[in-house]
C-alpha cells in the first residue's frame, strides 16, 4: 500500500494512494494513524487536487554515508569499517514538489538519491530477525549536500543539515522488499545516478541493527541508506527527480533562498 500525507482545504490527512496512471491517482482518506491500526474511510479525493506533504514527520533522520562502494570511490574515500552515521534535522525535511533552497554559504550543491526507511514502531536494540517488524515502509529521499562545505567542515551538520536539504516522498510504500530495487536521479530529465539497492555495502537490516544499538527509533523516524555513484551539481532553476523502482518519483525544484 502507498500512503501519502497531504493537505486539503487547510486540513492535514493521510490517504492510501490508488490507481496506476500518474494523472488519475486518488487518495482514500485514512481514519486513524497509519503506523497503528487504521481504516480507509472510503472518502476519495484526486491526488492532483491536494498538496502532498512530507509523507512522515520524523523525530529524527539518521543518514548513512559511503554505503555504495562506487560512490565512496568517486569521492576519493575508502569504504569505512563501521558505517558513517549522521543526522539531518527535522527542519531539513520537505515533501514532493517543495523547493530546495540553495544556501548562501555554498557554491557546490549536490544531489544524492537514496532509499529511505520509515520506522513503524518504537524500537531499540533490534535483533536482525525482528527488523522487518519495526519497518513501516520505504520512500524516496534526496540527501542534498553542500559539497564544498562538507569538505571544509569536519562535522556535516551545516553541509547536510540546512533547511530544505532532505526531500522525502512522494509517499511511503509499505509492501516492498528493499533488497534489489533500481534507484536513479535525473536533473532536468537527464540521468545522473543509476544504481541498485543490492549494491549497498550494509543492508537495511544491518543498518537498523547498527543504529538501534545506540538509540531508540520512534514511529516516523527515517533512515537514509546512502547514495549510489553519479552524484553531481545542482543549480538554481534545476528540477531534480529521485525514482526508486516500486515506490515512485520524488521531484523538487532548486530555487535561490529568498
Ligand atoms: Mg548521502
Short mmCIF file of C-alpha atoms and ligand atoms in Angstrom, two decimals:
data_model
loop_
_atom_site.label_atom_id
_atom_site.label_comp_id
_atom_site.label_asym_id
_atom_site.label_seq_id
_atom_site.Cartn_x
_atom_site.Cartn_y
_atom_site.Cartn_z
CA UNK A 1 0.00 0.00 0.00
CA UNK A 2 1.16 3.53 -0.80
CA UNK A 3 0.40 6.02 1.99
CA UNK A 4 0.64 9.75 1.38
CA UNK A 5 0.31 12.70 3.73
CA UNK A 6 -1.34 15.76 2.26
CA UNK A 7 -3.21 18.95 2.94
CA UNK A 8 -6.59 19.83 1.55
CA UNK A 9 -8.63 22.92 2.46
CA UNK A 10 -6.24 23.66 5.31
CA UNK A 11 -6.52 20.18 6.87
CA UNK A 12 -3.77 17.58 7.04
CA UNK A 13 -4.64 13.94 6.38
CA UNK A 14 -3.15 10.60 5.41
CA UNK A 15 -4.53 8.69 2.45
CA UNK A 16 -3.97 5.44 0.60
CA UNK A 17 -2.92 6.12 -2.99
CA UNK A 18 -5.00 4.21 -5.53
CA UNK A 19 -4.65 3.88 -9.29
CA UNK A 20 -1.80 3.33 -11.71
CA UNK A 21 -1.82 6.22 -14.13
CA UNK A 22 0.06 9.22 -12.67
CA UNK A 23 -2.65 11.63 -13.85
CA UNK A 24 -5.60 9.83 -12.30
CA UNK A 25 -4.39 8.81 -8.83
CA UNK A 26 -6.86 9.15 -5.98
CA UNK A 27 -6.39 9.22 -2.22
CA UNK A 28 -8.68 7.19 0.02
CA UNK A 29 -8.59 9.16 3.27
CA UNK A 30 -7.34 7.20 6.28
CA UNK A 31 -9.13 7.16 9.63
CA UNK A 32 -6.57 6.89 12.42
CA UNK A 33 -2.80 6.83 12.32
CA UNK A 34 -1.08 4.81 9.61
CA UNK A 35 1.53 3.31 11.98
CA UNK A 36 -1.18 1.86 14.22
CA UNK A 37 -4.50 0.31 13.29
CA UNK A 38 -6.32 2.32 10.69
CA UNK A 39 -9.22 2.07 8.30
CA UNK A 40 -9.85 3.53 4.90
CA UNK A 41 -12.76 5.95 5.09
CA UNK A 42 -13.94 5.42 1.52
CA UNK A 43 -13.86 9.19 1.03
CA UNK A 44 -11.72 9.77 -2.03
CA UNK A 45 -10.00 12.86 -3.41
CA UNK A 46 -7.99 13.20 -6.62
CA UNK A 47 -4.28 13.40 -5.84
CA UNK A 48 -3.81 16.29 -8.26
CA UNK A 49 -6.25 18.38 -6.18
CA UNK A 50 -4.19 18.21 -2.97
CA UNK A 51 -0.77 19.37 -1.87
CA UNK A 52 1.47 16.47 -0.95
CA UNK A 53 3.37 16.93 2.33
CA UNK A 54 6.42 15.00 3.52
CA UNK A 55 4.94 11.50 3.98
CA UNK A 56 6.13 11.39 7.60
CA UNK A 57 7.11 13.91 10.26
CA UNK A 58 10.20 12.25 11.68
CA UNK A 59 11.51 12.81 15.17
CA UNK A 60 14.93 12.30 13.57
CA UNK A 61 16.53 11.41 10.26
CA UNK A 62 19.57 9.17 10.65
CA UNK A 63 21.66 9.10 7.49
CA UNK A 64 24.39 6.70 6.44
CA UNK A 65 27.37 7.80 4.37
CA UNK A 66 29.54 5.79 1.94
CA UNK A 67 27.25 2.78 1.68
CA UNK A 68 27.86 2.13 -2.03
CA UNK A 69 31.47 1.27 -2.97
CA UNK A 70 31.41 3.15 -6.30
CA UNK A 71 30.18 6.34 -4.65
CA UNK A 72 32.85 6.11 -1.91
CA UNK A 73 35.44 5.70 -4.69
CA UNK A 74 34.17 8.66 -6.74
CA UNK A 75 34.58 10.86 -3.64
CA UNK A 76 38.11 9.50 -3.07
CA UNK A 77 37.10 7.65 0.09
CA UNK A 78 37.65 4.11 1.31
CA UNK A 79 34.64 2.04 2.31
CA UNK A 80 34.56 2.57 6.10
CA UNK A 81 34.95 -0.35 8.53
CA UNK A 82 31.98 0.94 10.52
CA UNK A 83 29.03 2.71 8.82
CA UNK A 84 29.33 6.52 8.89
CA UNK A 85 26.16 7.85 10.57
CA UNK A 86 24.99 11.43 10.87
CA UNK A 87 21.74 13.33 11.49
CA UNK A 88 19.68 15.57 9.28
CA UNK A 89 17.45 17.84 11.38
CA UNK A 90 13.67 17.72 11.14
CA UNK A 91 13.75 21.29 9.76
CA UNK A 92 15.59 19.97 6.68
CA UNK A 93 12.61 17.80 5.65
CA UNK A 94 10.42 18.86 2.70
CA UNK A 95 7.94 16.95 0.54
CA UNK A 96 7.48 16.19 -3.13
CA UNK A 97 7.05 19.38 -5.14
CA UNK A 98 8.54 21.61 -2.45
CA UNK A 99 11.56 23.73 -3.35
CA UNK A 100 15.17 23.08 -2.38
CA UNK A 101 16.60 26.44 -1.34
CA UNK A 102 20.19 26.91 -2.48
CA UNK A 103 22.06 28.04 0.66
CA UNK A 104 24.04 31.27 0.58
CA UNK A 105 27.15 29.71 2.11
CA UNK A 106 27.71 27.12 -0.63
CA UNK A 107 28.69 27.19 -4.28
CA UNK A 108 28.53 23.44 -4.85
CA UNK A 109 25.19 21.82 -4.12
CA UNK A 110 24.91 18.10 -4.96
CA UNK A 111 22.00 15.65 -5.25
CA UNK A 112 22.21 12.21 -3.58
CA UNK A 113 19.38 9.79 -4.43
CA UNK A 114 18.70 7.44 -1.51
CA UNK A 115 16.29 4.76 -0.37
CA UNK A 116 14.64 5.97 2.86
CA UNK A 117 13.44 3.51 5.50
CA UNK A 118 10.44 4.65 7.56
CA UNK A 119 10.19 3.18 11.05
CA UNK A 120 6.76 2.00 12.24
CA UNK A 121 7.28 1.26 15.94
CA UNK A 122 9.34 2.44 18.85
CA UNK A 123 12.37 0.18 18.99
CA UNK A 124 15.85 -0.25 20.44
CA UNK A 125 18.48 -2.99 20.15
CA UNK A 126 16.51 -4.65 17.38
CA UNK A 127 17.77 -8.18 16.64
CA UNK A 128 18.30 -8.96 12.96
CA UNK A 129 15.32 -11.31 12.77
CA UNK A 130 12.96 -8.61 14.11
CA UNK A 131 14.00 -5.79 11.77
CA UNK A 132 11.10 -6.34 9.39
CA UNK A 133 8.65 -5.91 12.30
CA UNK A 134 9.81 -2.36 13.07
CA UNK A 135 9.74 -1.06 9.48
CA UNK A 136 6.63 0.72 8.26
CA UNK A 137 7.75 1.15 4.65
CA UNK A 138 10.03 2.89 2.20
CA UNK A 139 10.15 6.20 0.38
CA UNK A 140 12.50 8.18 -1.86
CA UNK A 141 14.96 10.67 -0.41
CA UNK A 142 17.44 13.21 -1.66
CA UNK A 143 20.34 13.79 0.75
CA UNK A 144 21.07 17.24 -0.68
CA UNK A 145 24.63 18.20 0.22
CA UNK A 146 26.69 21.38 0.13
CA UNK A 147 29.79 19.51 -1.05
CA UNK A 148 32.22 22.41 -0.64
CA UNK A 149 31.06 22.91 2.94
CA UNK A 150 31.30 19.16 3.61
CA UNK A 151 34.95 19.27 2.54
CA UNK A 152 35.71 22.35 4.67
CA UNK A 153 33.96 21.35 7.90
CA UNK A 154 34.76 18.13 9.76
CA UNK A 155 31.18 17.69 11.01
CA UNK A 156 28.44 17.68 8.36
CA UNK A 157 25.72 19.48 10.33
CA UNK A 158 25.71 22.54 8.05
CA UNK A 159 26.67 20.79 4.81
CA UNK A 160 23.83 18.26 5.06
CA UNK A 161 21.51 19.85 7.61
CA UNK A 162 20.48 23.16 6.13
CA UNK A 163 16.76 23.89 5.64
CA UNK A 164 15.21 22.00 2.69
CA UNK A 165 18.17 19.59 2.38
CA UNK A 166 16.02 16.48 3.00
CA UNK A 167 13.28 15.99 0.38
CA UNK A 168 11.20 12.88 1.19
CA UNK A 169 8.33 11.37 -0.78
CA UNK A 170 6.12 11.25 -2.66
CA UNK A 171 4.58 8.61 -0.35
CA UNK A 172 5.51 5.56 1.74
CA UNK A 173 5.26 2.14 0.07
CA UNK A 174 4.55 -0.43 2.78
CA UNK A 175 4.62 -3.64 0.78
CA UNK A 176 8.00 -3.85 -0.89
CA UNK A 177 11.24 -5.81 -0.48
CA UNK A 178 14.06 -3.23 -0.45
CA UNK A 179 16.78 -5.73 -1.37
CA UNK A 180 17.18 -5.18 -5.11
CA UNK A 181 15.49 -2.03 -6.42
CA UNK A 182 16.68 0.29 -9.20
CA UNK A 183 17.42 3.77 -7.85
CA UNK A 184 18.11 6.77 -10.02
CA UNK A 185 18.43 10.54 -10.04
CA UNK A 186 17.75 12.79 -13.02
CA UNK A 187 18.36 16.52 -13.32
CA UNK A 188 16.19 18.34 -15.87
CA UNK A 189 15.31 14.91 -17.27
CA UNK A 190 18.93 13.85 -17.79
CA UNK A 191 20.11 10.77 -15.93
CA UNK A 192 22.83 11.38 -13.34
CA UNK A 193 22.71 8.46 -10.91
CA UNK A 194 21.66 4.89 -11.55
CA UNK A 195 22.23 2.04 -9.14
CA UNK A 196 20.62 -0.87 -7.39
CA UNK A 197 19.94 -1.21 -3.69
CA UNK A 198 21.57 -4.67 -3.91
CA UNK A 199 24.88 -2.78 -4.22
CA UNK A 200 24.55 -1.35 -0.71
CA UNK A 201 27.51 -2.41 1.43
CA UNK A 202 25.31 -2.64 4.52
CA UNK A 203 21.76 -3.83 4.01
CA UNK A 204 18.67 -2.22 5.53
CA UNK A 205 18.78 -4.95 8.20
CA UNK A 206 22.43 -4.21 9.01
CA UNK A 207 21.66 -0.50 9.36
CA UNK A 208 18.63 -0.91 11.64
CA UNK A 209 20.66 -3.23 13.91
CA UNK A 210 23.61 -0.82 13.93
CA UNK A 211 21.61 2.34 14.63
CA UNK A 212 19.30 0.86 17.26
CA UNK A 213 22.33 -0.49 19.12
CA UNK A 214 22.84 3.18 20.03
CA UNK A 215 19.44 4.87 20.05
CA UNK A 216 15.70 4.42 20.24
CA UNK A 217 13.88 4.90 16.95
CA UNK A 218 10.32 6.22 17.02
CA UNK A 219 7.40 5.75 14.62
CA UNK A 220 8.02 8.03 11.65
CA UNK A 221 11.78 8.15 12.09
CA UNK A 222 13.70 7.85 8.84
CA UNK A 223 16.96 6.14 7.89
CA UNK A 224 18.72 7.29 4.70
CA UNK A 225 20.71 4.35 3.36
CA UNK A 226 23.41 6.04 1.27
CA UNK A 227 23.72 7.01 -2.37
CA UNK A 228 24.99 5.22 -5.48
CA UNK A 229 27.66 6.71 -7.77
CA UNK A 230 26.97 9.65 -10.06
CA UNK A 231 26.37 12.49 -7.60
CA UNK A 232 26.71 15.90 -9.21
CA UNK A 233 25.87 19.58 -9.12
CA UNK A 234 22.50 21.27 -8.76
CA UNK A 235 21.91 24.86 -9.89
CA UNK A 236 19.13 27.35 -9.26
CA UNK A 237 16.30 26.51 -11.67
CA UNK A 238 17.12 22.80 -11.91
CA UNK A 239 14.48 20.13 -11.41
CA UNK A 240 15.86 17.05 -9.64
CA UNK A 241 13.96 13.76 -9.54
CA UNK A 242 14.72 10.64 -7.50
CA UNK A 243 12.99 7.49 -8.73
CA UNK A 244 13.00 4.15 -6.94
CA UNK A 245 11.52 1.07 -8.57
CA UNK A 246 8.25 0.06 -6.95
CA UNK A 247 7.95 3.28 -4.94
CA UNK A 248 7.66 6.32 -7.21
CA UNK A 249 9.34 9.60 -8.11
CA UNK A 250 10.27 12.46 -5.80
CA UNK A 251 10.63 15.72 -7.74
CA UNK A 252 11.89 19.05 -6.40
CA UNK A 253 12.98 22.31 -7.94
CA UNK A 254 16.03 24.29 -6.81
CA UNK A 255 15.43 27.95 -6.01
CA UNK A 256 17.55 30.75 -4.59
CA UNK A 257 16.90 31.23 -0.89
CA UNK A 258 14.82 34.38 -0.61
MG1 LIG B 1 24.02 10.61 1.44
#
